[in-house]
């Protein structure tokens, strides 16, 4: 028997646009980094390590999904993702929560920017759908 939350997440992912999937990845990375910071504060080193690794895996996934033909934006994102990976590796080695918090800050800014893109895309699609409904294709 599956739990309602798991069903909700599965449906959210299966029905998500590419833009929304990126938002979900950002949300996951932020969540794991925040858990890692709390674990460091509580001295739970294995838990901190595991959550940093989960966040790193998400950032690697974001890196691999970049369209490098898109130009300067992709290059800039790649540099930011690379910075986050470096911060997380260093944080994991030294158990320095400030480095994780730095990565969280960057990820939150990227998430907000991406959220704006997704919302703009959704408004554009709504406008197209509304316009197509008002056109009489029957003649």
Short mmCIF file of N, CA, C and O in Angstrom, two decimals:
data_model
loop_
_atom_site.label_atom_id
_atom_site.label_comp_id
_atom_site.label_asym_id
_atom_site.label_seq_id
_atom_site.Cartn_x
_atom_site.Cartn_y
_atom_site.Cartn_z
N UNK A 1 0.84 -1.18 0.00
CA UNK A 1 0.00 0.00 0.00
C UNK A 1 0.89 1.25 0.00
O UNK A 1 1.79 1.38 0.82
N UNK A 2 0.64 2.15 -0.95
CA UNK A 2 1.45 3.37 -1.01
C UNK A 2 0.83 4.47 -0.19
O UNK A 2 -0.37 4.51 0.02
N UNK A 3 1.67 5.34 0.26
CA UNK A 3 1.22 6.45 1.09
C UNK A 3 0.72 7.59 0.20
O UNK A 3 1.21 7.79 -0.91
N UNK A 4 -0.25 8.37 0.67
CA UNK A 4 -0.78 9.48 -0.13
C UNK A 4 0.29 10.47 -0.57
O UNK A 4 0.27 10.95 -1.70
N UNK A 5 1.27 10.75 0.30
CA UNK A 5 2.33 11.68 -0.05
C UNK A 5 3.15 11.15 -1.22
O UNK A 5 3.49 11.88 -2.16
N UNK A 6 3.46 9.84 -1.20
CA UNK A 6 4.23 9.24 -2.28
C UNK A 6 3.45 9.29 -3.59
O UNK A 6 4.01 9.54 -4.65
N UNK A 7 2.14 9.06 -3.53
CA UNK A 7 1.30 9.17 -4.73
C UNK A 7 1.32 10.59 -5.27
O UNK A 7 1.41 10.81 -6.48
N UNK A 8 1.21 11.56 -4.37
CA UNK A 8 1.22 12.96 -4.78
C UNK A 8 2.53 13.31 -5.49
O UNK A 8 2.52 13.90 -6.57
N UNK A 9 3.64 12.92 -4.89
CA UNK A 9 4.95 13.21 -5.49
C UNK A 9 5.09 12.52 -6.84
O UNK A 9 5.54 13.12 -7.81
N UNK A 10 4.68 11.27 -6.93
CA UNK A 10 4.78 10.53 -8.20
C UNK A 10 3.96 11.23 -9.27
O UNK A 10 4.42 11.44 -10.38
N UNK A 11 2.73 11.64 -8.94
CA UNK A 11 1.88 12.32 -9.91
C UNK A 11 2.46 13.69 -10.28
O UNK A 11 2.39 14.11 -11.43
N UNK A 12 3.04 14.37 -9.32
CA UNK A 12 3.65 15.68 -9.56
C UNK A 12 4.80 15.54 -10.55
O UNK A 12 4.93 16.32 -11.49
N UNK A 13 5.63 14.53 -10.35
CA UNK A 13 6.79 14.33 -11.22
C UNK A 13 6.35 13.86 -12.60
O UNK A 13 6.82 14.37 -13.62
N UNK A 14 5.43 12.90 -12.65
CA UNK A 14 5.01 12.36 -13.94
C UNK A 14 4.30 13.41 -14.80
O UNK A 14 4.39 13.36 -16.02
N UNK A 15 3.62 14.34 -14.16
CA UNK A 15 2.89 15.35 -14.92
C UNK A 15 3.62 16.66 -15.09
O UNK A 15 3.10 17.61 -15.65
N UNK A 16 4.86 16.72 -14.63
CA UNK A 16 5.59 17.99 -14.63
C UNK A 16 6.22 18.30 -15.97
O UNK A 16 6.65 17.40 -16.69
N UNK A 17 6.28 19.57 -16.28
CA UNK A 17 7.03 20.03 -17.45
C UNK A 17 8.51 19.97 -17.10
O UNK A 17 8.89 19.79 -15.95
N UNK A 18 9.35 20.15 -18.12
CA UNK A 18 10.79 20.16 -17.85
C UNK A 18 11.16 21.26 -16.86
O UNK A 18 11.99 21.05 -15.98
N UNK A 19 10.53 22.40 -17.00
CA UNK A 19 10.80 23.50 -16.07
C UNK A 19 10.44 23.16 -14.65
O UNK A 19 11.18 23.46 -13.71
N UNK A 20 9.29 22.52 -14.47
CA UNK A 20 8.88 22.13 -13.12
C UNK A 20 9.77 21.04 -12.56
O UNK A 20 10.02 21.00 -11.35
N UNK A 21 10.27 20.15 -13.41
CA UNK A 21 11.19 19.12 -12.94
C UNK A 21 12.47 19.75 -12.40
O UNK A 21 13.01 19.31 -11.38
N UNK A 22 12.96 20.79 -13.07
CA UNK A 22 14.15 21.49 -12.58
C UNK A 22 13.85 22.11 -11.22
O UNK A 22 14.67 22.04 -10.30
N UNK A 23 12.66 22.70 -11.07
CA UNK A 23 12.28 23.26 -9.76
C UNK A 23 12.28 22.17 -8.68
O UNK A 23 12.74 22.41 -7.57
N UNK A 24 11.76 21.00 -9.02
CA UNK A 24 11.74 19.90 -8.05
C UNK A 24 13.16 19.48 -7.68
O UNK A 24 13.43 19.16 -6.51
N UNK A 25 14.07 19.48 -8.66
CA UNK A 25 15.46 19.16 -8.36
C UNK A 25 16.07 20.21 -7.43
O UNK A 25 16.76 19.87 -6.46
N UNK A 26 15.81 21.49 -7.72
CA UNK A 26 16.30 22.56 -6.84
C UNK A 26 15.75 22.37 -5.43
O UNK A 26 16.49 22.47 -4.46
N UNK A 27 14.46 22.10 -5.34
CA UNK A 27 13.83 21.90 -4.01
C UNK A 27 14.49 20.75 -3.25
O UNK A 27 14.75 20.85 -2.05
N UNK A 28 14.74 19.65 -3.96
CA UNK A 28 15.37 18.51 -3.33
C UNK A 28 16.77 18.82 -2.84
O UNK A 28 17.14 18.47 -1.71
N UNK A 29 17.57 19.49 -3.66
CA UNK A 29 18.93 19.83 -3.27
C UNK A 29 18.94 20.75 -2.05
O UNK A 29 19.71 20.55 -1.11
N UNK A 30 18.05 21.75 -2.08
CA UNK A 30 17.96 22.68 -0.94
C UNK A 30 17.56 21.92 0.33
O UNK A 30 18.15 22.12 1.39
N UNK A 31 16.59 21.04 0.20
CA UNK A 31 16.14 20.25 1.36
C UNK A 31 17.28 19.43 1.94
O UNK A 31 17.53 19.47 3.16
N UNK A 32 18.02 18.71 1.10
CA UNK A 32 19.10 17.86 1.59
C UNK A 32 20.23 18.70 2.20
O UNK A 32 20.82 18.30 3.20
N UNK A 33 20.51 19.85 1.62
CA UNK A 33 21.56 20.70 2.19
C UNK A 33 21.14 21.24 3.55
O UNK A 33 21.95 21.32 4.48
N UNK A 34 19.87 21.61 3.68
CA UNK A 34 19.39 22.11 4.98
C UNK A 34 19.43 21.02 6.04
O UNK A 34 19.79 21.26 7.20
N UNK A 35 19.07 19.80 5.65
CA UNK A 35 19.15 18.67 6.58
C UNK A 35 20.61 18.45 6.99
O UNK A 35 20.90 18.17 8.16
N UNK A 36 21.53 18.57 6.04
CA UNK A 36 22.95 18.40 6.34
C UNK A 36 23.44 19.43 7.35
O UNK A 36 24.19 19.09 8.27
N UNK A 37 23.01 20.68 7.19
CA UNK A 37 23.40 21.73 8.14
C UNK A 37 22.89 21.38 9.53
O UNK A 37 23.64 21.46 10.52
N UNK A 38 21.63 20.98 9.63
CA UNK A 38 21.08 20.61 10.94
C UNK A 38 21.83 19.42 11.54
O UNK A 38 22.12 19.41 12.74
N UNK A 39 22.17 18.46 10.70
CA UNK A 39 22.90 17.29 11.19
C UNK A 39 24.28 17.69 11.70
O UNK A 39 24.74 17.19 12.74
N UNK A 40 24.94 18.62 11.01
CA UNK A 40 26.24 19.10 11.48
C UNK A 40 26.11 19.78 12.83
O UNK A 40 26.93 19.56 13.73
N UNK A 41 25.07 20.59 12.96
CA UNK A 41 24.85 21.29 14.23
C UNK A 41 24.61 20.32 15.38
O UNK A 41 24.98 20.59 16.52
N UNK A 42 23.99 19.18 15.07
CA UNK A 42 23.69 18.18 16.09
C UNK A 42 24.79 17.13 16.22
O UNK A 42 24.64 16.18 16.99
N UNK A 43 25.86 17.30 15.46
CA UNK A 43 26.97 16.35 15.53
C UNK A 43 26.69 15.01 14.89
O UNK A 43 27.38 14.03 15.16
N UNK A 44 25.69 14.95 14.02
CA UNK A 44 25.33 13.71 13.33
C UNK A 44 26.08 13.66 11.99
O UNK A 44 25.53 13.92 10.93
N UNK A 45 27.36 13.32 12.07
CA UNK A 45 28.25 13.39 10.92
C UNK A 45 27.83 12.45 9.77
O UNK A 45 27.79 12.87 8.62
N UNK A 46 27.49 11.18 10.05
CA UNK A 46 27.06 10.31 8.94
C UNK A 46 25.81 10.86 8.22
O UNK A 46 25.72 10.79 6.99
N UNK A 47 24.87 11.40 8.99
CA UNK A 47 23.66 11.97 8.38
C UNK A 47 24.01 13.19 7.54
O UNK A 47 23.47 13.37 6.44
N UNK A 48 24.91 14.03 8.04
CA UNK A 48 25.35 15.19 7.28
C UNK A 48 26.00 14.75 5.98
O UNK A 48 25.68 15.27 4.90
N UNK A 49 26.89 13.77 6.07
CA UNK A 49 27.58 13.24 4.89
C UNK A 49 26.57 12.73 3.85
O UNK A 49 26.65 13.06 2.67
N UNK A 50 25.63 11.90 4.30
CA UNK A 50 24.64 11.31 3.38
C UNK A 50 23.81 12.37 2.68
O UNK A 50 23.54 12.27 1.47
N UNK A 51 23.41 13.39 3.40
CA UNK A 51 22.58 14.43 2.79
C UNK A 51 23.39 15.34 1.87
O UNK A 51 22.87 15.80 0.86
N UNK A 52 24.65 15.57 2.20
CA UNK A 52 25.50 16.33 1.27
C UNK A 52 25.67 15.55 -0.02
O UNK A 52 25.60 16.12 -1.12
N UNK A 53 25.86 14.25 0.09
CA UNK A 53 26.02 13.41 -1.11
C UNK A 53 24.74 13.43 -1.96
O UNK A 53 24.81 13.48 -3.19
N UNK A 54 23.58 13.40 -1.33
CA UNK A 54 22.32 13.48 -2.07
C UNK A 54 22.22 14.81 -2.81
O UNK A 54 21.81 14.84 -3.98
N UNK A 55 22.59 15.90 -2.13
CA UNK A 55 22.55 17.21 -2.77
C UNK A 55 23.54 17.26 -3.94
O UNK A 55 23.20 17.78 -5.02
N UNK A 56 24.73 16.72 -3.75
CA UNK A 56 25.72 16.68 -4.83
C UNK A 56 25.18 15.92 -6.03
O UNK A 56 25.35 16.36 -7.17
N UNK A 57 24.55 14.80 -5.79
CA UNK A 57 24.01 14.00 -6.89
C UNK A 57 22.97 14.80 -7.69
O UNK A 57 22.91 14.70 -8.91
N UNK A 58 22.17 15.58 -6.99
CA UNK A 58 21.18 16.40 -7.68
C UNK A 58 21.88 17.48 -8.51
O UNK A 58 21.51 17.73 -9.66
N UNK A 59 22.91 18.10 -7.95
CA UNK A 59 23.63 19.13 -8.71
C UNK A 59 24.30 18.52 -9.93
O UNK A 59 24.27 19.10 -11.02
N UNK A 60 24.86 17.31 -9.78
CA UNK A 60 25.43 16.63 -10.94
C UNK A 60 24.35 16.37 -12.01
O UNK A 60 24.61 16.49 -13.21
N UNK A 61 23.17 16.01 -11.58
CA UNK A 61 22.06 15.79 -12.52
C UNK A 61 21.72 17.09 -13.24
O UNK A 61 21.48 17.11 -14.45
N UNK A 62 21.66 18.18 -12.49
CA UNK A 62 21.40 19.49 -13.11
C UNK A 62 22.48 19.83 -14.12
O UNK A 62 22.19 20.34 -15.21
N UNK A 63 23.73 19.54 -13.78
CA UNK A 63 24.85 19.80 -14.69
C UNK A 63 24.70 18.99 -15.98
O UNK A 63 24.91 19.52 -17.08
N UNK A 64 24.34 17.74 -15.83
CA UNK A 64 24.26 16.86 -17.01
C UNK A 64 23.08 17.21 -17.90
O UNK A 64 23.08 16.86 -19.09
N UNK A 65 22.10 17.91 -17.36
CA UNK A 65 20.92 18.25 -18.16
C UNK A 65 21.06 19.59 -18.88
O UNK A 65 20.17 19.98 -19.63
N UNK A 66 22.17 20.29 -18.65
CA UNK A 66 22.37 21.58 -19.32
C UNK A 66 22.52 21.41 -20.82
O UNK A 66 23.20 20.49 -21.29
N UNK A 67 21.91 22.30 -21.55
CA UNK A 67 22.07 22.35 -23.00
C UNK A 67 23.20 23.32 -23.30
O UNK A 67 23.00 24.53 -23.31
N UNK A 68 24.39 22.78 -23.51
CA UNK A 68 25.57 23.64 -23.66
C UNK A 68 25.55 24.41 -24.98
O UNK A 68 26.32 25.34 -25.16
N UNK A 69 24.64 24.08 -25.88
CA UNK A 69 24.48 24.83 -27.13
C UNK A 69 23.70 26.12 -26.91
O UNK A 69 23.60 26.94 -27.81
N UNK A 70 23.13 26.29 -25.71
CA UNK A 70 22.31 27.46 -25.42
C UNK A 70 23.13 28.71 -25.17
O UNK A 70 22.58 29.79 -24.99
N UNK A 71 24.46 28.57 -25.12
CA UNK A 71 25.31 29.75 -25.02
C UNK A 71 25.74 30.11 -23.62
O UNK A 71 25.96 29.26 -22.76
N UNK A 72 25.83 31.41 -23.39
CA UNK A 72 26.42 31.96 -22.18
C UNK A 72 25.67 31.56 -20.91
O UNK A 72 26.28 31.32 -19.87
N UNK A 73 24.36 31.46 -20.99
CA UNK A 73 23.57 31.09 -19.81
C UNK A 73 23.98 29.71 -19.31
O UNK A 73 24.19 29.52 -18.11
N UNK A 74 24.12 28.77 -20.22
CA UNK A 74 24.52 27.42 -19.83
C UNK A 74 25.91 27.42 -19.22
O UNK A 74 26.16 26.72 -18.22
N UNK A 75 26.82 28.20 -19.79
CA UNK A 75 28.19 28.28 -19.25
C UNK A 75 28.17 28.84 -17.82
O UNK A 75 28.87 28.34 -16.95
N UNK A 76 27.35 29.89 -17.61
CA UNK A 76 27.25 30.49 -16.28
C UNK A 76 26.64 29.52 -15.27
O UNK A 76 27.10 29.44 -14.13
N UNK A 77 25.60 28.81 -15.69
CA UNK A 77 24.99 27.82 -14.80
C UNK A 77 25.99 26.72 -14.45
O UNK A 77 26.07 26.29 -13.30
N UNK A 78 26.74 26.28 -15.45
CA UNK A 78 27.74 25.24 -15.21
C UNK A 78 28.75 25.71 -14.17
O UNK A 78 29.11 24.96 -13.26
N UNK A 79 29.19 26.97 -14.26
CA UNK A 79 30.14 27.50 -13.28
C UNK A 79 29.51 27.55 -11.88
O UNK A 79 30.16 27.23 -10.88
N UNK A 80 28.24 27.95 -11.81
CA UNK A 80 27.57 28.00 -10.50
C UNK A 80 27.40 26.60 -9.92
O UNK A 80 27.64 26.38 -8.72
N UNK A 81 27.01 25.65 -10.76
CA UNK A 81 26.87 24.27 -10.28
C UNK A 81 28.22 23.73 -9.83
O UNK A 81 28.32 23.04 -8.81
N UNK A 82 29.27 24.05 -10.58
CA UNK A 82 30.61 23.60 -10.23
C UNK A 82 31.03 24.20 -8.88
O UNK A 82 31.62 23.51 -8.04
N UNK A 83 30.70 25.47 -8.66
CA UNK A 83 30.98 26.10 -7.37
C UNK A 83 30.25 25.38 -6.24
O UNK A 83 30.81 25.14 -5.17
N UNK A 84 28.99 25.02 -6.48
CA UNK A 84 28.22 24.33 -5.44
C UNK A 84 28.83 22.96 -5.14
O UNK A 84 28.93 22.58 -3.97
N UNK A 85 29.23 22.25 -6.17
CA UNK A 85 29.87 20.94 -5.96
C UNK A 85 31.13 21.11 -5.12
O UNK A 85 31.35 20.39 -4.15
N UNK A 86 31.97 22.08 -5.49
CA UNK A 86 33.20 22.34 -4.73
C UNK A 86 32.86 22.66 -3.29
O UNK A 86 33.48 22.12 -2.36
N UNK A 87 31.87 23.54 -3.07
CA UNK A 87 31.48 23.93 -1.71
C UNK A 87 31.03 22.71 -0.91
O UNK A 87 31.38 22.56 0.27
N UNK A 88 30.25 21.85 -1.55
CA UNK A 88 29.73 20.68 -0.85
C UNK A 88 30.84 19.67 -0.54
O UNK A 88 30.86 19.07 0.55
N UNK A 89 31.77 19.50 -1.46
CA UNK A 89 32.90 18.59 -1.21
C UNK A 89 33.73 19.11 -0.04
O UNK A 89 34.09 18.37 0.88
N UNK A 90 34.05 20.40 -0.08
CA UNK A 90 34.84 21.00 0.99
C UNK A 90 34.08 20.93 2.32
O UNK A 90 34.69 20.65 3.36
N UNK A 91 32.79 21.20 2.29
CA UNK A 91 31.99 21.13 3.51
C UNK A 91 31.97 19.72 4.07
O UNK A 91 32.04 19.52 5.29
N UNK A 92 31.91 18.75 3.19
CA UNK A 92 31.86 17.36 3.64
C UNK A 92 33.20 16.94 4.25
O UNK A 92 33.22 16.21 5.24
N UNK A 93 34.29 17.43 3.68
CA UNK A 93 35.62 17.09 4.22
C UNK A 93 35.84 17.74 5.58
O UNK A 93 36.34 17.10 6.50
N UNK A 94 35.47 19.01 5.69
CA UNK A 94 35.78 19.77 6.90
C UNK A 94 34.60 19.90 7.87
O UNK A 94 34.76 20.45 8.95
N UNK A 95 33.45 19.42 7.44
CA UNK A 95 32.20 19.55 8.21
C UNK A 95 31.94 21.02 8.55
O UNK A 95 31.58 21.39 9.66
N UNK A 96 32.11 21.86 7.52
CA UNK A 96 31.94 23.30 7.62
C UNK A 96 30.56 23.68 7.10
O UNK A 96 30.33 23.71 5.89
N UNK A 97 29.66 23.96 8.02
CA UNK A 97 28.28 24.25 7.61
C UNK A 97 28.18 25.56 6.83
O UNK A 97 27.26 25.73 6.04
N UNK A 98 29.12 26.48 7.01
CA UNK A 98 29.09 27.75 6.27
C UNK A 98 29.21 27.50 4.76
O UNK A 98 28.59 28.20 3.96
N UNK A 99 29.99 26.48 4.39
CA UNK A 99 30.14 26.16 2.96
C UNK A 99 28.82 25.59 2.40
O UNK A 99 28.46 25.87 1.27
N UNK A 100 28.13 24.81 3.20
CA UNK A 100 26.83 24.28 2.77
C UNK A 100 25.83 25.44 2.67
O UNK A 100 25.08 25.52 1.69
N UNK A 101 25.86 26.33 3.65
CA UNK A 101 24.95 27.47 3.62
C UNK A 101 25.21 28.36 2.41
O UNK A 101 24.28 28.92 1.83
N UNK A 102 26.46 28.47 1.99
CA UNK A 102 26.81 29.23 0.79
C UNK A 102 26.17 28.59 -0.44
O UNK A 102 25.60 29.27 -1.30
N UNK A 103 26.26 27.27 -0.52
CA UNK A 103 25.64 26.55 -1.65
C UNK A 103 24.12 26.68 -1.60
O UNK A 103 23.48 26.82 -2.65
N UNK A 104 23.55 26.65 -0.40
CA UNK A 104 22.10 26.83 -0.27
C UNK A 104 21.69 28.19 -0.81
O UNK A 104 20.70 28.32 -1.54
N UNK A 105 22.45 29.21 -0.47
CA UNK A 105 22.15 30.57 -0.91
C UNK A 105 22.12 30.66 -2.44
O UNK A 105 21.19 31.22 -3.03
N UNK A 106 23.14 30.10 -3.08
CA UNK A 106 23.20 30.12 -4.54
C UNK A 106 22.03 29.35 -5.13
O UNK A 106 21.37 29.80 -6.07
N UNK A 107 21.77 28.17 -4.57
CA UNK A 107 20.68 27.33 -5.09
C UNK A 107 19.33 28.02 -4.93
O UNK A 107 18.49 27.94 -5.83
N UNK A 108 19.11 28.70 -3.82
CA UNK A 108 17.84 29.41 -3.62
C UNK A 108 17.66 30.53 -4.64
O UNK A 108 16.56 30.73 -5.16
N UNK A 109 18.74 31.25 -4.94
CA UNK A 109 18.65 32.30 -5.95
C UNK A 109 18.35 31.73 -7.32
O UNK A 109 17.51 32.27 -8.06
N UNK A 110 19.01 30.64 -7.67
CA UNK A 110 18.73 29.99 -8.95
C UNK A 110 17.30 29.49 -9.01
O UNK A 110 16.63 29.60 -10.04
N UNK A 111 16.83 28.93 -7.89
CA UNK A 111 15.46 28.41 -7.86
C UNK A 111 14.45 29.53 -8.10
O UNK A 111 13.49 29.36 -8.85
N UNK A 112 14.65 30.66 -7.47
CA UNK A 112 13.72 31.78 -7.65
C UNK A 112 13.73 32.28 -9.09
O UNK A 112 12.69 32.59 -9.66
N UNK A 113 14.92 32.35 -9.68
CA UNK A 113 15.01 32.78 -11.08
C UNK A 113 14.31 31.78 -11.99
O UNK A 113 13.55 32.16 -12.89
N UNK A 114 14.54 30.50 -11.73
CA UNK A 114 13.92 29.46 -12.56
C UNK A 114 12.41 29.45 -12.37
O UNK A 114 11.66 29.24 -13.33
N UNK A 115 11.96 29.69 -11.15
CA UNK A 115 10.52 29.76 -10.87
C UNK A 115 9.88 30.85 -11.72
O UNK A 115 8.79 30.67 -12.28
N UNK A 116 10.55 32.00 -11.85
CA UNK A 116 10.04 33.08 -12.68
C UNK A 116 9.93 32.67 -14.14
O UNK A 116 8.95 32.99 -14.81
N UNK A 117 10.91 31.91 -14.62
CA UNK A 117 10.88 31.43 -16.00
C UNK A 117 9.69 30.48 -16.20
O UNK A 117 8.96 30.59 -17.19
N UNK A 118 9.50 29.57 -15.25
CA UNK A 118 8.40 28.60 -15.36
C UNK A 118 7.06 29.32 -15.32
O UNK A 118 6.16 29.01 -16.13
N UNK A 119 6.91 30.28 -14.43
CA UNK A 119 5.64 31.02 -14.34
C UNK A 119 5.38 31.80 -15.62
O UNK A 119 4.25 31.86 -16.11
N UNK A 120 6.41 32.39 -16.19
CA UNK A 120 6.27 33.13 -17.44
C UNK A 120 5.87 32.18 -18.57
O UNK A 120 5.00 32.50 -19.38
N UNK A 121 6.48 31.01 -18.58
CA UNK A 121 6.15 30.00 -19.58
C UNK A 121 4.70 29.56 -19.45
O UNK A 121 3.99 29.43 -20.44
N UNK A 122 4.25 29.36 -18.21
CA UNK A 122 2.87 28.94 -17.98
C UNK A 122 1.88 30.03 -18.40
O UNK A 122 0.84 29.74 -18.97
N UNK A 123 2.22 31.30 -18.12
CA UNK A 123 1.35 32.40 -18.55
C UNK A 123 1.28 32.46 -20.07
O UNK A 123 0.22 32.69 -20.64
N UNK A 124 2.42 32.21 -20.72
CA UNK A 124 2.45 32.20 -22.18
C UNK A 124 1.59 31.09 -22.75
O UNK A 124 0.85 31.29 -23.71
N UNK A 125 1.67 29.91 -22.15
CA UNK A 125 0.85 28.78 -22.61
C UNK A 125 -0.62 29.05 -22.37
O UNK A 125 -1.46 28.69 -23.18
N UNK A 126 -0.96 29.71 -21.25
CA UNK A 126 -2.36 30.03 -20.96
C UNK A 126 -2.88 31.01 -21.99
O UNK A 126 -4.02 30.90 -22.45
N UNK A 127 -2.05 31.97 -22.39
CA UNK A 127 -2.46 32.94 -23.40
C UNK A 127 -2.69 32.26 -24.73
O UNK A 127 -3.65 32.57 -25.44
N UNK A 128 -1.81 31.32 -25.09
CA UNK A 128 -1.96 30.59 -26.35
C UNK A 128 -3.24 29.76 -26.32
O UNK A 128 -4.01 29.74 -27.28
N UNK A 129 -3.48 29.07 -25.19
CA UNK A 129 -4.69 28.25 -25.08
C UNK A 129 -5.94 29.11 -25.16
O UNK A 129 -6.91 28.75 -25.83
N UNK A 130 -5.93 30.25 -24.49
CA UNK A 130 -7.09 31.15 -24.52
C UNK A 130 -7.32 31.67 -25.93
O UNK A 130 -8.46 31.75 -26.40
N UNK A 131 -6.25 32.03 -26.60
CA UNK A 131 -6.38 32.54 -27.97
C UNK A 131 -6.90 31.46 -28.90
O UNK A 131 -7.76 31.72 -29.75
N UNK A 132 -6.43 30.22 -28.74
CA UNK A 132 -6.90 29.15 -29.62
C UNK A 132 -8.36 28.83 -29.37
O UNK A 132 -9.07 28.41 -30.28
N UNK A 133 -8.83 29.02 -28.14
CA UNK A 133 -10.23 28.74 -27.84
C UNK A 133 -11.14 29.81 -28.44
O UNK A 133 -12.30 29.54 -28.76
N UNK A 134 -10.61 31.01 -28.60
CA UNK A 134 -11.45 32.08 -29.12
C UNK A 134 -11.48 32.10 -30.65
O UNK A 134 -12.28 32.82 -31.23
N UNK A 135 -10.63 31.31 -31.28
CA UNK A 135 -10.62 31.27 -32.75
C UNK A 135 -11.62 30.21 -33.19
O UNK A 135 -11.63 29.09 -32.70
N UNK A 136 -12.45 30.57 -34.17
CA UNK A 136 -13.42 29.63 -34.71
C UNK A 136 -12.79 28.89 -35.87
O UNK A 136 -12.68 29.43 -36.97
N UNK A 137 -12.35 27.65 -35.62
CA UNK A 137 -11.70 26.88 -36.67
C UNK A 137 -12.72 26.23 -37.60
O UNK A 137 -12.34 25.73 -38.65
N UNK A 138 -13.98 26.25 -37.23
CA UNK A 138 -15.01 25.62 -38.05
C UNK A 138 -15.36 26.46 -39.27
O UNK A 138 -15.96 25.98 -40.21
N UNK A 139 -14.99 27.71 -39.24
CA UNK A 139 -15.23 28.53 -40.42
C UNK A 139 -16.38 29.39 -40.33
O UNK A 139 -17.27 29.76 -39.87
#
